[in-house]
Short mmCIF file of C-alpha atoms in Angstrom, two decimals:
data_model
loop_
_atom_site.label_atom_id
_atom_site.label_comp_id
_atom_site.label_asym_id
_atom_site.label_seq_id
_atom_site.Cartn_x
_atom_site.Cartn_y
_atom_site.Cartn_z
CA UNK I 1 -13.40 33.82 0.60
CA UNK I 2 -12.15 36.73 2.73
CA UNK I 3 -14.34 36.07 5.75
CA UNK I 4 -13.96 32.27 5.95
CA UNK I 5 -12.33 31.82 9.36
CA UNK I 6 -11.37 28.12 9.26
CA UNK I 7 -8.48 28.56 6.84
CA UNK I 8 -9.72 25.99 4.35
CA UNK I 9 -12.30 23.20 4.17
CA UNK I 10 -12.46 20.08 2.00
CA UNK I 11 -16.17 20.15 1.14
CA UNK I 12 -16.83 17.47 -1.47
CA UNK I 13 -16.80 19.05 -4.96
CA UNK I 14 -16.35 22.58 -3.58
CA UNK I 15 -13.20 23.25 -1.55
CA UNK I 16 -13.40 26.55 0.32
CA UNK I 17 -10.29 28.63 1.09
CA UNK I 18 -9.67 31.83 2.97
CA UNK I 19 -7.99 34.16 0.48
CA UNK I 20 -4.75 34.14 2.52
CA UNK I 21 -4.54 30.37 1.94
CA UNK I 22 -4.76 30.50 -1.83
CA UNK I 23 -3.58 33.91 -3.13
CA UNK I 24 0.06 35.06 -3.18
CA UNK I 25 2.12 37.82 -4.79
CA UNK I 26 5.94 38.25 -4.72
CA UNK I 27 5.59 41.86 -3.57
CA UNK I 28 3.76 40.91 -0.39
CA UNK I 29 4.33 37.18 0.12
CA UNK I 30 7.34 35.49 1.71
CA UNK I 31 8.69 32.10 0.64
CA UNK I 32 7.27 30.59 3.84
CA UNK I 33 3.81 31.88 2.95
CA UNK I 34 4.10 30.60 -0.62
CA UNK I 35 4.89 27.16 0.75
CA UNK I 36 2.03 27.45 3.26
CA UNK I 37 -0.38 28.14 0.39
CA UNK I 38 1.04 25.20 -1.53
CA UNK I 39 0.70 22.89 1.48
CA UNK I 40 -2.86 23.97 2.31
CA UNK I 41 -4.08 23.50 -1.25
CA UNK I 42 -2.45 20.08 -1.36
CA UNK I 43 -3.95 19.20 2.03
CA UNK I 44 -7.52 20.02 1.00
CA UNK I 45 -7.29 18.16 -2.28
CA UNK I 46 -5.74 15.11 -0.60
CA UNK I 47 -8.80 15.09 1.64
CA UNK I 48 -10.83 13.91 -1.36
CA UNK I 49 -9.67 10.39 -0.55
CA UNK I 50 -8.64 10.67 3.10
CA UNK I 51 -11.66 12.46 4.52
CA UNK I 52 -14.33 12.46 1.83
CA UNK I 53 -14.40 9.17 -0.09
CA UNK I 54 -13.26 7.45 3.08
CA UNK I 55 -14.55 9.44 6.03
CA UNK I 56 -14.79 9.16 9.82
CA UNK I 57 -17.45 7.12 11.60
CA UNK I 58 -17.59 9.73 14.39
CA UNK I 59 -15.72 12.78 15.67
CA UNK I 60 -13.51 10.65 17.93
CA UNK I 61 -11.82 9.41 14.73
CA UNK I 62 -10.90 12.93 13.55
CA UNK I 63 -7.16 12.16 13.60
CA UNK I 64 -7.82 9.38 11.08
CA UNK I 65 -8.50 11.91 8.34
CA UNK I 66 -6.50 14.89 9.63
CA UNK I 67 -3.35 13.13 10.80
CA UNK I 68 -3.23 11.07 7.62
CA UNK I 69 -3.83 14.06 5.37
CA UNK I 70 -1.26 16.21 7.20
CA UNK I 71 1.27 13.42 6.62
CA UNK I 72 0.35 13.33 2.94
CA UNK I 73 0.68 17.11 2.50
CA UNK I 74 4.05 17.02 4.31
CA UNK I 75 5.33 14.36 1.93
CA UNK I 76 4.02 16.34 -1.03
CA UNK I 77 5.65 19.59 0.10
CA UNK I 78 9.01 17.91 0.71
CA UNK I 79 9.07 16.32 -2.72
CA UNK I 80 7.75 19.25 -4.75
CA UNK I 81 10.27 21.61 -3.12
CA UNK I 82 13.17 19.17 -3.62
CA UNK I 83 14.11 19.12 0.06
CA UNK I 84 12.60 16.31 2.09
CA UNK I 85 15.05 16.87 4.97
CA UNK I 86 14.18 20.58 5.24
CA UNK I 87 10.48 19.79 5.21
CA UNK I 88 11.10 17.32 8.03
CA UNK I 89 12.90 20.00 10.05
CA UNK I 90 9.96 22.37 9.60
CA UNK I 91 7.50 19.68 10.66
CA UNK I 92 9.46 18.81 13.80
CA UNK I 93 9.84 22.46 14.78
CA UNK I 94 6.05 22.65 14.89
CA UNK I 95 5.69 19.37 16.78
CA UNK I 96 8.26 20.32 19.40
CA UNK I 97 7.11 23.92 19.59
CA UNK I 98 3.35 23.44 19.89
CA UNK I 99 2.41 19.78 20.26
CA UNK I 100 5.02 18.88 22.90
CA UNK I 101 3.96 21.98 24.82
CA UNK I 102 0.32 20.87 24.58
CA UNK I 103 1.32 17.40 25.80
CA UNK I 104 3.04 18.93 28.83
CA UNK I 105 0.09 21.11 29.87
CA UNK I 106 -3.40 20.69 31.32
CA UNK I 107 -4.87 20.22 27.81
CA UNK I 108 -2.86 17.05 27.17
CA UNK I 109 -4.88 14.37 25.40
CA UNK I 110 -4.33 11.35 23.14
CA UNK I 111 -4.80 11.68 19.38
CA UNK I 112 -8.08 9.79 19.76
CA UNK I 113 -9.71 11.37 22.85
CA UNK I 114 -12.36 9.54 24.86
CA UNK I 115 -14.65 12.54 25.34
CA UNK I 116 -15.15 16.21 24.52
CA UNK I 117 -17.15 19.18 25.74
CA UNK I 118 -17.34 20.92 22.36
CA UNK I 119 -16.32 19.60 18.97
CA UNK I 120 -14.13 22.66 18.38
CA UNK I 121 -11.86 21.32 21.12
CA UNK I 122 -10.75 18.50 18.82
CA UNK I 123 -8.92 20.74 16.37
CA UNK I 124 -5.60 20.59 18.21
CA UNK I 125 -1.89 20.21 17.48
CA UNK I 126 -2.14 16.74 19.00
CA UNK I 127 -4.93 15.49 16.72
CA UNK I 128 -3.29 17.01 13.62
CA UNK I 129 0.47 17.06 14.16
CA UNK I 130 1.00 14.14 16.51
CA UNK I 131 -1.56 12.26 14.46
CA UNK I 132 0.65 12.82 11.40
CA UNK I 133 3.69 11.60 13.33
CA UNK I 134 1.89 8.37 14.20
CA UNK I 135 0.95 7.87 10.54
CA UNK I 136 4.61 8.48 9.67
CA UNK I 137 5.62 5.72 12.09
CA UNK I 138 3.57 3.26 10.03
CA UNK I 139 5.63 4.36 7.02
CA UNK I 140 8.86 3.93 8.99
CA UNK I 141 7.98 0.51 10.41
CA UNK I 142 6.47 -0.97 7.23
CA UNK I 143 8.72 0.92 4.75
CA UNK I 144 7.24 3.16 2.07
CA UNK I 145 6.38 0.14 -0.07
CA UNK I 146 4.57 -1.54 2.81
CA UNK I 147 2.76 1.67 3.68
CA UNK I 148 1.54 1.99 0.08
CA UNK I 149 0.26 -1.60 0.19
CA UNK I 150 -1.64 -0.73 3.37
CA UNK I 151 -3.12 2.42 1.80
CA UNK I 152 -4.23 0.48 -1.27
CA UNK I 153 -6.01 -2.09 0.88
CA UNK I 154 -7.54 0.65 3.06
CA UNK I 155 -9.08 2.36 0.01
CA UNK I 156 -10.16 -0.94 -1.52
CA UNK I 157 -11.94 -1.99 1.67
CA UNK I 158 -13.46 1.32 2.69
CA UNK I 159 -14.08 3.54 -0.35
CA UNK I 160 -17.45 5.17 0.29
CA UNK I 161 -17.50 4.15 3.95
CA UNK I 162 -17.30 5.79 7.39
CA UNK I 163 -14.52 4.10 9.33
CA UNK I 164 -12.36 4.17 12.48
CA UNK I 165 -8.69 4.39 13.36
CA UNK I 166 -8.84 0.65 14.07
CA UNK I 167 -9.90 0.01 10.47
CA UNK I 168 -6.84 1.87 9.22
CA UNK I 169 -4.53 -0.07 11.54
CA UNK I 170 -6.12 -3.36 10.42
CA UNK I 171 -5.54 -2.52 6.74
CA UNK I 172 -1.88 -1.73 7.41
CA UNK I 173 -1.41 -4.94 9.41
CA UNK I 174 -3.27 -7.22 6.98
CA UNK I 175 -1.59 -5.83 3.86
CA UNK I 176 1.85 -6.50 5.34
CA UNK I 177 1.16 -9.62 7.41
CA UNK I 178 2.30 -8.03 10.67
CA UNK I 179 0.88 -7.68 14.18
CA UNK I 180 0.30 -4.02 15.09
CA UNK I 181 -1.76 -4.54 18.24
CA UNK I 182 0.98 -3.05 20.44
CA UNK I 183 1.28 -0.07 18.09
CA UNK I 184 -2.40 0.75 18.70
CA UNK I 185 -1.48 2.02 22.19
CA UNK I 186 -0.31 5.26 20.60
CA UNK I 187 -3.95 6.15 19.87
CA UNK I 188 -4.91 6.17 23.55
CA UNK I 189 -1.72 7.49 25.16
CA UNK I 190 -1.36 11.18 26.00
CA UNK I 191 1.88 12.98 26.78
CA UNK I 192 5.29 12.83 25.12
CA UNK I 193 7.23 9.58 25.67
CA UNK I 194 10.91 9.73 26.62
CA UNK I 195 13.59 7.42 25.27
CA UNK I 196 16.90 7.32 27.12
CA UNK I 197 20.01 5.84 25.58
CA UNK I 198 23.41 4.52 26.66
CA UNK I 199 26.08 2.87 24.55
CA UNK I 200 29.35 0.98 24.78
CA UNK I 201 31.85 -0.40 22.30
CA UNK I 202 33.79 -3.65 22.71
CA UNK I 203 37.01 -2.98 20.84
CA UNK I 204 38.16 -6.61 20.96
CA UNK I 205 34.94 -8.03 19.54
CA UNK I 206 34.10 -5.08 17.29
CA UNK I 207 30.61 -4.90 18.80
CA UNK I 208 28.68 -1.71 19.55
CA UNK I 209 25.82 -1.98 22.04
CA UNK I 210 23.00 0.53 22.28
CA UNK I 211 20.64 0.33 25.28
CA UNK I 212 17.27 2.07 24.91
CA UNK I 213 14.73 2.64 27.68
CA UNK I 214 11.25 4.08 27.21
CA UNK I 215 8.89 5.79 29.61
CA UNK I 216 5.40 7.14 28.92
CA UNK I 217 1.92 7.46 30.36
CA UNK I 218 0.96 4.12 28.86
CA UNK I 219 0.63 1.30 31.40
CA UNK I 220 2.34 -1.02 28.92
CA UNK I 221 5.31 -0.35 26.63
CA UNK I 222 4.68 1.39 23.33
CA UNK I 223 5.94 0.20 19.95
CA UNK I 224 8.56 2.87 19.16
CA UNK I 225 10.58 2.81 15.92
CA UNK I 226 14.05 4.25 16.54
CA UNK I 227 16.07 4.79 13.36
CA UNK I 228 19.82 4.59 13.94
CA UNK I 229 23.00 4.91 11.87
CA UNK I 230 26.65 4.55 12.89
CA UNK I 231 29.52 6.80 11.79
CA UNK I 232 33.21 5.93 12.03
CA UNK I 233 34.74 8.10 14.74
CA UNK I 234 37.99 8.65 12.85
CA UNK I 235 36.88 9.25 9.28
CA UNK I 236 33.30 10.41 9.80
CA UNK I 237 32.10 7.95 7.16
CA UNK I 238 28.86 6.07 7.64
CA UNK I 239 29.68 2.43 8.45
CA UNK I 240 26.14 1.30 9.27
CA UNK I 241 23.39 2.94 7.19
CA UNK I 242 20.04 3.81 8.71
CA UNK I 243 18.45 0.84 10.45
CA UNK I 244 15.13 1.03 12.28
CA UNK I 245 15.17 -0.61 15.72
CA UNK I 246 11.86 -1.74 17.19
CA UNK I 247 11.69 -0.69 20.82
CA UNK I 248 8.81 -2.78 22.19
CA UNK I 249 9.91 -3.40 25.76
CA UNK I 250 10.67 -1.07 28.64
CA UNK I 251 14.38 -1.61 28.06
CA UNK I 252 16.16 -3.28 25.15
CA UNK I 253 19.78 -3.58 24.09
CA UNK I 254 20.67 -3.74 20.40
CA UNK I 255 24.01 -4.97 19.06
CA UNK I 256 25.92 -4.00 15.92
CA UNK I 257 28.68 -6.48 15.09
CA UNK I 258 31.70 -6.70 12.76
CA UNK I 259 32.81 -3.11 13.27
CA UNK I 260 36.39 -2.07 12.59
CA UNK I 261 36.71 0.74 15.11
CA UNK I 262 34.98 3.23 17.40
CA UNK I 263 31.71 4.63 16.13
CA UNK I 264 29.39 7.52 16.95
CA UNK I 265 25.68 6.67 16.91
CA UNK I 266 23.18 8.86 15.09
CA UNK I 267 19.94 8.12 16.98
CA UNK I 268 16.32 8.88 16.09
CA UNK I 269 17.18 9.72 12.51
CA UNK I 270 14.56 11.71 10.62
CA UNK I 271 12.79 12.04 13.97
CA UNK I 272 11.44 8.51 13.55
CA UNK I 273 9.10 8.80 16.56
CA UNK I 274 7.51 11.75 18.43
CA UNK I 275 9.57 11.28 21.59
CA UNK I 276 12.13 13.12 23.66
CA UNK I 277 15.60 11.59 23.31
CA UNK I 278 17.74 11.88 26.45
CA UNK I 279 21.19 10.46 27.33
CA UNK I 280 20.99 8.05 30.27
CA UNK I 281 23.89 9.89 31.93
CA UNK I 282 21.92 13.14 31.84
CA UNK I 283 24.96 14.95 30.42
CA UNK I 284 25.20 16.36 26.91
CA UNK I 285 28.18 14.88 25.03
CA UNK I 286 29.23 17.99 23.16
CA UNK I 287 32.07 16.24 21.33
CA UNK I 288 29.62 13.76 19.81
CA UNK I 289 27.18 16.54 18.91
CA UNK I 290 29.95 18.49 17.17
CA UNK I 291 30.94 15.36 15.28
CA UNK I 292 27.36 14.65 14.15
CA UNK I 293 26.75 18.30 13.26
CA UNK I 294 29.74 18.07 10.91
CA UNK I 295 29.47 14.55 9.52
CA UNK I 296 25.99 13.05 9.90
CA UNK I 297 24.53 11.85 6.61
CA UNK I 298 20.99 12.26 7.94
CA UNK I 299 19.94 15.84 7.19
CA UNK I 300 17.56 16.09 10.12
CA UNK I 301 20.00 14.75 12.71
CA UNK I 302 22.79 16.94 11.38
CA UNK I 303 20.60 19.98 11.96
CA UNK I 304 19.36 18.72 15.33
CA UNK I 305 22.89 18.02 16.59
CA UNK I 306 23.97 21.53 15.62
CA UNK I 307 20.97 23.02 17.44
CA UNK I 308 21.72 21.05 20.60
CA UNK I 309 25.39 22.06 20.41
CA UNK I 310 24.52 25.75 20.00
CA UNK I 311 22.04 25.50 22.86
CA UNK I 312 24.62 23.92 25.17
CA UNK I 313 27.10 26.78 24.85
CA UNK I 314 24.41 29.49 25.13
CA UNK I 315 23.07 27.88 28.30
CA UNK I 316 26.58 27.81 29.77
CA UNK I 317 26.97 31.52 29.09
CA UNK I 318 23.58 32.15 30.73
CA UNK I 319 24.58 30.06 33.74
CA UNK I 320 27.93 31.84 34.03
CA UNK I 321 29.74 28.52 33.59
CA UNK I 322 33.09 28.05 31.80
CA UNK I 323 32.17 27.98 28.12
CA UNK I 324 35.27 28.55 25.99
CA UNK I 325 35.81 24.89 25.17
CA UNK I 326 32.17 24.57 24.16
CA UNK I 327 32.38 27.73 22.07
CA UNK I 328 35.47 26.39 20.30
CA UNK I 329 33.51 23.28 19.35
CA UNK I 330 30.67 25.40 18.03
CA UNK I 331 33.02 27.51 15.94
CA UNK I 332 34.80 24.45 14.53
CA UNK I 333 31.52 22.72 13.68
CA UNK I 334 30.12 25.88 12.08
CA UNK I 335 33.23 26.20 9.93
CA UNK I 336 32.94 22.63 8.67
CA UNK I 337 29.32 23.11 7.69
CA UNK I 338 30.05 26.48 6.10
CA UNK I 339 32.78 25.02 3.87
CA UNK I 340 31.42 21.49 3.33
CA UNK I 341 31.30 21.01 -0.44
CA UNK I 342 29.30 17.77 -0.11
CA UNK I 343 26.20 19.71 1.00
CA UNK I 344 24.25 20.41 -2.19
CA UNK I 345 21.09 21.72 -0.53
CA UNK I 346 21.33 25.41 0.40
CA UNK I 347 18.30 25.12 2.68
CA UNK I 348 19.90 22.37 4.77
CA UNK I 349 23.11 24.39 5.08
CA UNK I 350 21.08 27.44 6.10
CA UNK I 351 19.08 25.63 8.78
CA UNK I 352 22.22 24.00 10.18
CA UNK I 353 23.99 27.38 10.47
CA UNK I 354 21.11 29.18 12.22
CA UNK I 355 21.32 29.53 16.00
CA UNK I 356 18.23 28.44 17.97
CA UNK I 357 15.77 31.26 18.52
CA UNK I 358 15.17 33.01 21.81
CA UNK I 359 11.79 31.32 22.34
CA UNK I 360 13.36 27.91 21.79
CA UNK I 361 16.16 28.71 24.22
CA UNK I 362 13.68 29.90 26.85
CA UNK I 363 12.22 26.38 26.99
CA UNK I 364 15.56 25.09 28.29
CA UNK I 365 15.83 27.33 31.36
CA UNK I 366 14.01 27.38 34.68
CA UNK I 367 13.83 31.17 34.98
CA UNK I 368 13.36 33.10 31.75
CA UNK I 369 15.41 36.29 31.41
CA UNK I 370 14.73 37.57 27.87
CA UNK I 371 17.54 40.15 27.91
CA UNK I 372 20.11 37.66 29.17
CA UNK I 373 19.06 35.07 26.58
CA UNK I 374 19.33 37.64 23.80
CA UNK I 375 22.78 38.81 24.91
CA UNK I 376 24.11 35.25 25.28
CA UNK I 377 22.86 34.35 21.83
CA UNK I 378 24.33 37.54 20.34
CA UNK I 379 27.69 36.76 21.95
CA UNK I 380 27.88 33.40 20.21
CA UNK I 381 26.68 34.83 16.91
CA UNK I 382 29.25 37.64 16.96
CA UNK I 383 32.07 35.23 17.77
CA UNK I 384 31.13 33.06 14.80
CA UNK I 385 30.67 36.07 12.52
CA UNK I 386 34.10 37.53 13.33
CA UNK I 387 35.83 34.18 12.89
CA UNK I 388 34.36 33.51 9.45
CA UNK I 389 33.65 37.02 8.17
CA UNK I 390 35.67 36.70 4.96
CA UNK I 391 34.34 33.22 4.09
CA UNK I 392 30.75 34.30 4.77
CA UNK I 393 31.18 37.45 2.66
CA UNK I 394 32.49 35.40 -0.28
CA UNK I 395 29.61 32.94 0.02
CA UNK I 396 27.11 35.81 0.23
CA UNK I 397 28.52 37.39 -2.94
CA UNK I 398 28.42 34.05 -4.78
CA UNK I 399 24.75 33.58 -3.94
CA UNK I 400 24.03 37.16 -4.96
CA UNK I 401 25.67 36.55 -8.34
CA UNK I 402 23.70 33.32 -8.83
CA UNK I 403 20.45 35.14 -8.09
CA UNK I 404 21.32 38.00 -10.44
CA UNK I 405 21.98 35.47 -13.19
CA UNK I 406 18.29 34.54 -13.04
CA UNK I 407 17.38 38.04 -14.19
CA UNK I 408 14.14 39.61 -13.09
CA UNK I 409 12.24 36.33 -12.99
CA UNK I 410 11.03 35.56 -9.48
CA UNK I 411 11.05 31.84 -8.68
CA UNK I 412 9.71 29.86 -5.74
CA UNK I 413 11.22 26.49 -6.62
CA UNK I 414 13.31 24.62 -4.04
CA UNK I 415 16.66 25.85 -5.37
CA UNK I 416 15.64 29.52 -5.41
CA UNK I 417 14.07 29.36 -1.96
CA UNK I 418 17.21 27.69 -0.61
CA UNK I 419 19.45 30.36 -2.06
CA UNK I 420 17.42 33.14 -0.50
CA UNK I 421 17.30 31.35 2.84
CA UNK I 422 21.06 30.82 2.98
CA UNK I 423 21.89 34.30 1.68
CA UNK I 424 19.69 35.85 4.38
CA UNK I 425 21.41 33.73 7.04
CA UNK I 426 24.77 35.03 5.81
CA UNK I 427 23.42 38.59 5.87
CA UNK I 428 22.47 38.13 9.52
CA UNK I 429 25.96 37.02 10.48
CA UNK I 430 27.71 39.78 8.52
CA UNK I 431 25.50 42.45 10.11
CA UNK I 432 26.09 40.99 13.60
CA UNK I 433 29.56 42.57 13.52
CA UNK I 434 28.71 46.09 14.68
CA UNK I 435 30.85 47.20 17.62
CA UNK I 436 32.75 50.08 16.01
CA UNK I 437 31.37 53.04 14.04
CA UNK I 438 32.97 51.67 10.85
CA UNK I 439 31.40 48.25 11.41
CA UNK I 440 28.00 49.79 12.04
CA UNK I 441 28.21 51.76 8.80
CA UNK I 442 29.33 48.69 6.85
CA UNK I 443 26.49 46.58 8.25
CA UNK I 444 23.92 49.29 7.57
CA UNK I 445 25.09 49.75 3.98
CA UNK I 446 24.95 46.01 3.31
CA UNK I 447 21.48 45.59 4.82
CA UNK I 448 20.18 48.67 2.98
CA UNK I 449 21.49 47.41 -0.36
CA UNK I 450 20.00 43.98 0.35
CA UNK I 451 16.64 45.64 1.02
CA UNK I 452 16.71 47.88 -2.05
CA UNK I 453 17.80 45.09 -4.42
CA UNK I 454 15.26 42.56 -3.14
CA UNK I 455 12.93 41.06 -5.74
CA UNK I 456 10.53 39.63 -3.21
CA UNK I 457 9.21 40.02 0.31
CA UNK I 458 11.47 37.32 1.80
CA UNK I 459 14.66 39.29 1.17
CA UNK I 460 13.06 42.61 2.01
CA UNK I 461 11.80 41.33 5.34
CA UNK I 462 15.16 39.78 6.25
CA UNK I 463 16.95 43.08 5.65
CA UNK I 464 14.20 45.12 7.31
CA UNK I 465 14.37 43.05 10.51
CA UNK I 466 18.14 43.61 10.70
CA UNK I 467 17.82 47.34 10.02
CA UNK I 468 15.06 47.67 12.61
CA UNK I 469 17.33 46.36 15.36
CA UNK I 470 20.40 48.45 14.52
CA UNK I 471 21.79 51.14 16.79
CA UNK I 472 24.45 53.84 16.47
CA UNK I 473 25.43 54.56 12.88
CA UNK I 474 23.19 51.73 11.80
CA UNK I 475 20.20 53.49 13.30
CA UNK I 476 21.04 56.69 11.39
CA UNK I 477 21.30 54.75 8.12
CA UNK I 478 17.96 53.12 8.80
CA UNK I 479 16.25 56.46 9.31
CA UNK I 480 17.71 57.74 6.04
#
């Protein structure tokens, strides 16, 4: 329906979709939009159980059906596109970009608000996205098997009924024989909690200690699952696989024994809770970030460490601080990711190699200077591009050959989407080298060929955006 302005709606027996949420064509639709269509259709059909057969007692329970169904469509999208880690990155980008911002502003509210002026006010990033994160925490705490047991009991108890968030929590608790009363505080707590961390290693005893402290708007401590893994500092190998720590007090210290040497902690793996993670010292340990960006076995944390490392050097350039040592770390980490043969997901490699965007960087400064942020980001990108130009060019050509081997068939499976994503990232770096007339011509020719050879809108748009921002000889080529 062209004029339906709610996107889509899960009416029982007759789902309604705006045409943009259900129709797609390679000539006009990007990969991101294809996946949006896929996610929306999945979301509305999943509502048959979580929203229709089991529905909400009142509007205050809206997150019960929306948060749960968003979680379900996220899981579906990650699995059907063969990249759970990439789907998690996309989800967290939305949470940090919109929901955290909502939590920090005058419209901050818990996922189950106490009151409302108009029902439309309930359709927020908090109710949907943070609601999904809280559902995900059930899955993390209880494990996927325990979560499924809880869902089965929830449907068995309440099929055909109008229920509350408390009914869902009770089903999860009863099915697994656990006490989740403390966890229920998430439903009534607004704002984004902060978890600070500090660590120490006892070389003689082989014991690593991790101290976690939480702060939030809740009068009592929340139940926060913090997933952690440990990597050997020398070899980069994982010596303690992911373990979920239950932070239930204001401050807790967790010990990992029988270690053979220094380790680097990978904390809040898979973004196991919607919190801000901050070092107790207040200082960013760039060496640890570079290590994790190169070696972490958790796809999300590997990406997140790289983003934090990139951000650190760009902020130093903006602040006119000494930055060469930081830039060297960035370049070294980038090179390891670029050439890491153990990465078999092109999408993960692409996301890890992308510098944070200007809007993301602007959230880390007190005074926003758009031109300065753009120039600082470009400086880092050009340095990386010059250092690895030949390797990036080879990788770009290899991906081009792989895509050409598919013939004229346009695919939107996980592998094909990953190839396009990574190839477009490489194109961006190659075209960032444009100081001399010769370099400008070379970049313009490459981007133009990329545009003309594109089989879909994703590649065309990537090349077009690069061409649109070119100057000098590049500008002349664009006009031609």
